[in-house]
CSV table of C-alpha atoms in Angstrom, one decimal:
chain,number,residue,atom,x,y,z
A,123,UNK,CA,0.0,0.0,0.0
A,124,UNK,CA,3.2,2.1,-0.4
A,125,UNK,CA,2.3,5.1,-2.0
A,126,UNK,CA,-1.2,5.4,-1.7
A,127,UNK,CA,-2.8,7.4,0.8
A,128,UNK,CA,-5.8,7.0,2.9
A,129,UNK,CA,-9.2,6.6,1.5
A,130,UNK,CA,-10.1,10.2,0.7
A,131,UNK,CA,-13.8,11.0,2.6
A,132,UNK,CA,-17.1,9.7,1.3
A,133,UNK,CA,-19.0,12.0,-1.6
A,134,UNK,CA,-21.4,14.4,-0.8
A,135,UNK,CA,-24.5,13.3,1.0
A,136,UNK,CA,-22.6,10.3,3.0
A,137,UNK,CA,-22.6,10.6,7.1
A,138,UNK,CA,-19.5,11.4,8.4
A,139,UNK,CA,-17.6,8.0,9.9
A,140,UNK,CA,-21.3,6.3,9.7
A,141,UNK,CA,-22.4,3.0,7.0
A,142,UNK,CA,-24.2,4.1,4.6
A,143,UNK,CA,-26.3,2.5,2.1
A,144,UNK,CA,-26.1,5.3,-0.5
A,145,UNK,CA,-22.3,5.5,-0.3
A,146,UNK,CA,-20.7,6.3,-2.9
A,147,UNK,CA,-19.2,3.3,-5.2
A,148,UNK,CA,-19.0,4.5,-9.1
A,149,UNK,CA,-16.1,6.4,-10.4
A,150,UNK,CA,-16.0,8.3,-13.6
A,151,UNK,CA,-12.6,8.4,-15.7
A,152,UNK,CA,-11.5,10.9,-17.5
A,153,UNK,CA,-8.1,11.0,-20.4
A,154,UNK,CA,-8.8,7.2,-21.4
A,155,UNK,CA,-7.0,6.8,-24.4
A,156,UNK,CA,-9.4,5.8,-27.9
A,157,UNK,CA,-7.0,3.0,-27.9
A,158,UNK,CA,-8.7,1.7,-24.6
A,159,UNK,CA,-12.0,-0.7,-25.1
A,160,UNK,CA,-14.2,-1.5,-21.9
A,161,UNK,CA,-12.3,-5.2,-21.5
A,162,UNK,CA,-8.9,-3.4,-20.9
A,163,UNK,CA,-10.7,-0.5,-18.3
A,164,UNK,CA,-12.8,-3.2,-16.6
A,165,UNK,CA,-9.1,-5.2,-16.6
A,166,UNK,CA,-7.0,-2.3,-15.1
A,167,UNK,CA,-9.9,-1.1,-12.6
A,168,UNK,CA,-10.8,-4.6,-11.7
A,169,UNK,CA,-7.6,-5.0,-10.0
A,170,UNK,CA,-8.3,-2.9,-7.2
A,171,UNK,CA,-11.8,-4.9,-6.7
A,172,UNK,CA,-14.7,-6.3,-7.8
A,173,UNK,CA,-16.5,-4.3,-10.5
A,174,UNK,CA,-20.7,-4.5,-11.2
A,175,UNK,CA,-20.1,-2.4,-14.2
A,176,UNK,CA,-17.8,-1.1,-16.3
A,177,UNK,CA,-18.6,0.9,-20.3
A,178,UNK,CA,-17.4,3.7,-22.2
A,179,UNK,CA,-19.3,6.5,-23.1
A,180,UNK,CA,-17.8,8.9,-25.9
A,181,UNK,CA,-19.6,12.1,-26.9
A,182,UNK,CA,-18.6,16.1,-27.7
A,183,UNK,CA,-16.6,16.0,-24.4
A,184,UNK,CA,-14.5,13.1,-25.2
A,185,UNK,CA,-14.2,9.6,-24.1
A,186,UNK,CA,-15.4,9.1,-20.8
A,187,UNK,CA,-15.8,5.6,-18.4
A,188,UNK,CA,-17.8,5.0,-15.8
A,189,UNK,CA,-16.9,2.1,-12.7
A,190,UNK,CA,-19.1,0.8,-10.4
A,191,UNK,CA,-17.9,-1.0,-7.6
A,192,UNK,CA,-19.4,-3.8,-5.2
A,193,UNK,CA,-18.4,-1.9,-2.5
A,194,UNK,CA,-16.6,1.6,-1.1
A,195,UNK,CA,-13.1,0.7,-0.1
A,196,UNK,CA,-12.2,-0.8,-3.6
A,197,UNK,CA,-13.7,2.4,-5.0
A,198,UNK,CA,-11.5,4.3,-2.9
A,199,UNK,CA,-8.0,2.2,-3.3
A,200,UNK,CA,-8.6,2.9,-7.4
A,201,UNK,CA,-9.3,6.6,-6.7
A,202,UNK,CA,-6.0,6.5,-5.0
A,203,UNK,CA,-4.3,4.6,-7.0
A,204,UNK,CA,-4.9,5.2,-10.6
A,205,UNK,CA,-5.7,9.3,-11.0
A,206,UNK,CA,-3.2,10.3,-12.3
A,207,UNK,CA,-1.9,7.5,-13.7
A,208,UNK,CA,-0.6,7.4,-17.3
A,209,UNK,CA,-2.5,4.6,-19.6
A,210,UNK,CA,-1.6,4.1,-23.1
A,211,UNK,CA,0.1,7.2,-23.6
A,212,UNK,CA,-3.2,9.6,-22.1
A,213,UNK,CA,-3.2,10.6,-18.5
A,214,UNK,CA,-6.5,9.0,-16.7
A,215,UNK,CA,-8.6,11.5,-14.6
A,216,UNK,CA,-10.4,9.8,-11.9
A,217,UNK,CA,-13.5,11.1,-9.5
A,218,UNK,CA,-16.5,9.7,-7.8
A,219,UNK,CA,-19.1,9.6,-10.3
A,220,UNK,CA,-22.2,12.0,-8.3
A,221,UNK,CA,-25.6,12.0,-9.4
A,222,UNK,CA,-26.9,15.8,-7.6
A,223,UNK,CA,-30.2,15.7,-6.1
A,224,UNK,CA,-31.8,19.1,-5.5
A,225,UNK,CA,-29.8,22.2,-5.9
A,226,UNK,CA,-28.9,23.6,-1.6
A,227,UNK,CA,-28.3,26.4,-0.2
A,228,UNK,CA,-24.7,27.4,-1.3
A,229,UNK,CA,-24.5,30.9,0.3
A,230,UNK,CA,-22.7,29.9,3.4
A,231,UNK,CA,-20.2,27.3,1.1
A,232,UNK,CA,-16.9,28.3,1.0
A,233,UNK,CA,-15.8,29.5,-2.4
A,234,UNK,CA,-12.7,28.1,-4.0
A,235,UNK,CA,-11.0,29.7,-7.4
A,236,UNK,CA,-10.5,27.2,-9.9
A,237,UNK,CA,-7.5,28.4,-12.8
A,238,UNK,CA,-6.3,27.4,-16.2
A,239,UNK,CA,-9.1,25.1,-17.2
A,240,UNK,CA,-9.6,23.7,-20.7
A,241,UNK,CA,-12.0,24.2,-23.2
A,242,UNK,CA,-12.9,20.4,-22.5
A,243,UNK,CA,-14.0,21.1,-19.1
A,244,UNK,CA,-17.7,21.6,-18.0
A,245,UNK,CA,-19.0,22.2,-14.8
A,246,UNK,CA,-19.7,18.6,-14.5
A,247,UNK,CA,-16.7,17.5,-14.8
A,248,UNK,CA,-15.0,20.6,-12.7
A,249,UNK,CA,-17.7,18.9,-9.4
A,250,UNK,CA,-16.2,15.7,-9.8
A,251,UNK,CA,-12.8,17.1,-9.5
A,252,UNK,CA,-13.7,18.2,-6.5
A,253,UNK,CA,-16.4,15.9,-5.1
A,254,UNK,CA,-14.5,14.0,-2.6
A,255,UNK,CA,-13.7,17.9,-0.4
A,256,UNK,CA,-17.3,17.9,0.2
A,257,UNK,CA,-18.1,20.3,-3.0
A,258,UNK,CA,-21.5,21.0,-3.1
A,259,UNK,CA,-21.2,22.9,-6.6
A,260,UNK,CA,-19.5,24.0,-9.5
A,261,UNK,CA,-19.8,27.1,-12.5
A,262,UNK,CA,-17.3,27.4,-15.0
A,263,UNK,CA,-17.2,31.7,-16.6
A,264,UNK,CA,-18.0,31.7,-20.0
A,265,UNK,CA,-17.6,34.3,-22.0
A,266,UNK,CA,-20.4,35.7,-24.7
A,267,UNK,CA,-19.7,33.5,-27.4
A,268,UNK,CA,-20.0,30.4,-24.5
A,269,UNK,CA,-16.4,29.4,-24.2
A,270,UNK,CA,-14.5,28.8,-21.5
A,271,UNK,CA,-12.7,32.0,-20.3
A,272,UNK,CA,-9.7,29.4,-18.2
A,273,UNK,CA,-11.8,29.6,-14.9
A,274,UNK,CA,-14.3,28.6,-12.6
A,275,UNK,CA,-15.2,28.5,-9.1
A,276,UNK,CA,-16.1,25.4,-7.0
A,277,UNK,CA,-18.3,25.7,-3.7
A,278,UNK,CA,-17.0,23.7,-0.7
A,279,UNK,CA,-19.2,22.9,2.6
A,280,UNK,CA,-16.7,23.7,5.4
A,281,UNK,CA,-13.1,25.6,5.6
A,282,UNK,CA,-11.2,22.6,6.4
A,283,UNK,CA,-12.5,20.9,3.4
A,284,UNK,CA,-11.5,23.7,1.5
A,285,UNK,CA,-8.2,24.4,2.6
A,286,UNK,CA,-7.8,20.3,2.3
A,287,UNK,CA,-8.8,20.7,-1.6
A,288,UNK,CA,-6.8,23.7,-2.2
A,289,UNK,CA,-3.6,22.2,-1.0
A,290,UNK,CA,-4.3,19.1,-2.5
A,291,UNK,CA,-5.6,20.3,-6.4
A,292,UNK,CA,-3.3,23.1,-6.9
A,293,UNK,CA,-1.0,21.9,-9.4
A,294,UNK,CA,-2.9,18.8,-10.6
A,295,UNK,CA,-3.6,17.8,-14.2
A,296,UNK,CA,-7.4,17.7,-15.1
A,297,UNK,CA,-7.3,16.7,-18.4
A,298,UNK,CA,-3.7,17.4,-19.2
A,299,UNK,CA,-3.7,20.7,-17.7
A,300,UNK,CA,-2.5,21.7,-14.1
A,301,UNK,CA,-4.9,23.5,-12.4
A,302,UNK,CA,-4.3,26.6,-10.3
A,303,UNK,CA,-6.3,26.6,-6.8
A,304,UNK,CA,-6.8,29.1,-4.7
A,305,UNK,CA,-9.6,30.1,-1.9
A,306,UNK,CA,-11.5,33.0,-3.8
A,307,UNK,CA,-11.9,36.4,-1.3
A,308,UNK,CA,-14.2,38.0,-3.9
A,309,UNK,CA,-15.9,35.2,-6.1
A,310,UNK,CA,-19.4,36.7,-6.5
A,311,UNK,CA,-18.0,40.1,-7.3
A,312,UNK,CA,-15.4,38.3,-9.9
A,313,UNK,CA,-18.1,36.4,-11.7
A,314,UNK,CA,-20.2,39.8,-12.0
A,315,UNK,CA,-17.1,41.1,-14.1
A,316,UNK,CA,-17.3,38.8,-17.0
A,317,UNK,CA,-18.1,41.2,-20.0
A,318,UNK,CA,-15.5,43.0,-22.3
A,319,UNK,CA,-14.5,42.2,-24.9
């Protein structure tokens, strides 16, 4: 287990330190290569447990995979283990796979600055990035012609999960590009500032 740190904390909506039945167990993976089928993902993930799915699903974004786990420790020990981790020549991205319920109060989140993002990145995949620091939400700045301006903000539930992501994300590669992270002092007054141009 050298090298691998401890499970990171469950997604959002899971009880701290407590079973439960809703926990998290699907990953979604980002940078697979087009030379990667669903036999050779289901082979690499299903080393770190047992998989009850496993497929491929390419659209505008790219090529993305989806892994669902029989349970949350293997989940966990592949989140660990293989973000990151460079397969066929194309650097995988790996996050728990959240499905959102209804949209929460976020005024009280802490707000963390998200920098050089890709075109390739939506605000889906900028919450996954995030989800295991308790993010409760994610908006990408577009400019008028709907691009990507190279920043977003994500929302976090407590300080110490934000300070956790901060420290952890600044620097790492989502989607081949490392990210800059910082905690935003002005976020609602930066996203008012969009226009120009």
């Amino acid at each position: 287990m050298d090298g691998i740190g401890p499970p990171p904390p469950g997604p959002p909506g899971g009880a701290g330190g407590k079973p439960n039945p809703h926990q998290n167990r699907a990953l979604h993976v980002t940078g697979i290569s087009p030379m990667v089928d669903e036999a050779l993902l289901a082979e690499i993930f299903g080393a770190f447990g047992q998989l009850l799915t496993c497929k491929i699903v390419r659209d505008s974004a790219g090529v993305h995979g989806f892994c669902d786990y029989a349970d949350y420790n293997s989940a966990c020990t592949a989140l660990a283990a293989l973000n990151g981790r460079e397969v066929l020549g194309s650097q995988l991205g790996v996050a728990w796979h959240v499905v959102q319920g209804a949209k929460e109060d976020t005024s009280n989140h802490i707000t963390v600055f998200v920098g050089n993002i890709g075109d390739a990145i939506d605000e889906y995949t900028l919450f996954e990035a995030f989800a295991q620091y308790n993010c409760s939400d994610s908006r990408i700045v577009r400019g008028d012609d709907g691009r990507c301006l190279g920043y977003g903000f994500v929302t976090i539930r407590t300080q110490e999960d934000a300070n956790a992501a901060v420290t952890a994300q600044d620097g790492q590669r989502l989607m081949g590009r490392p990210l800059r992270v910082s905690l935003a002092r002005t976020a609602r007054h930066s996203e008012s500032k969009e226009g120009g141009g």
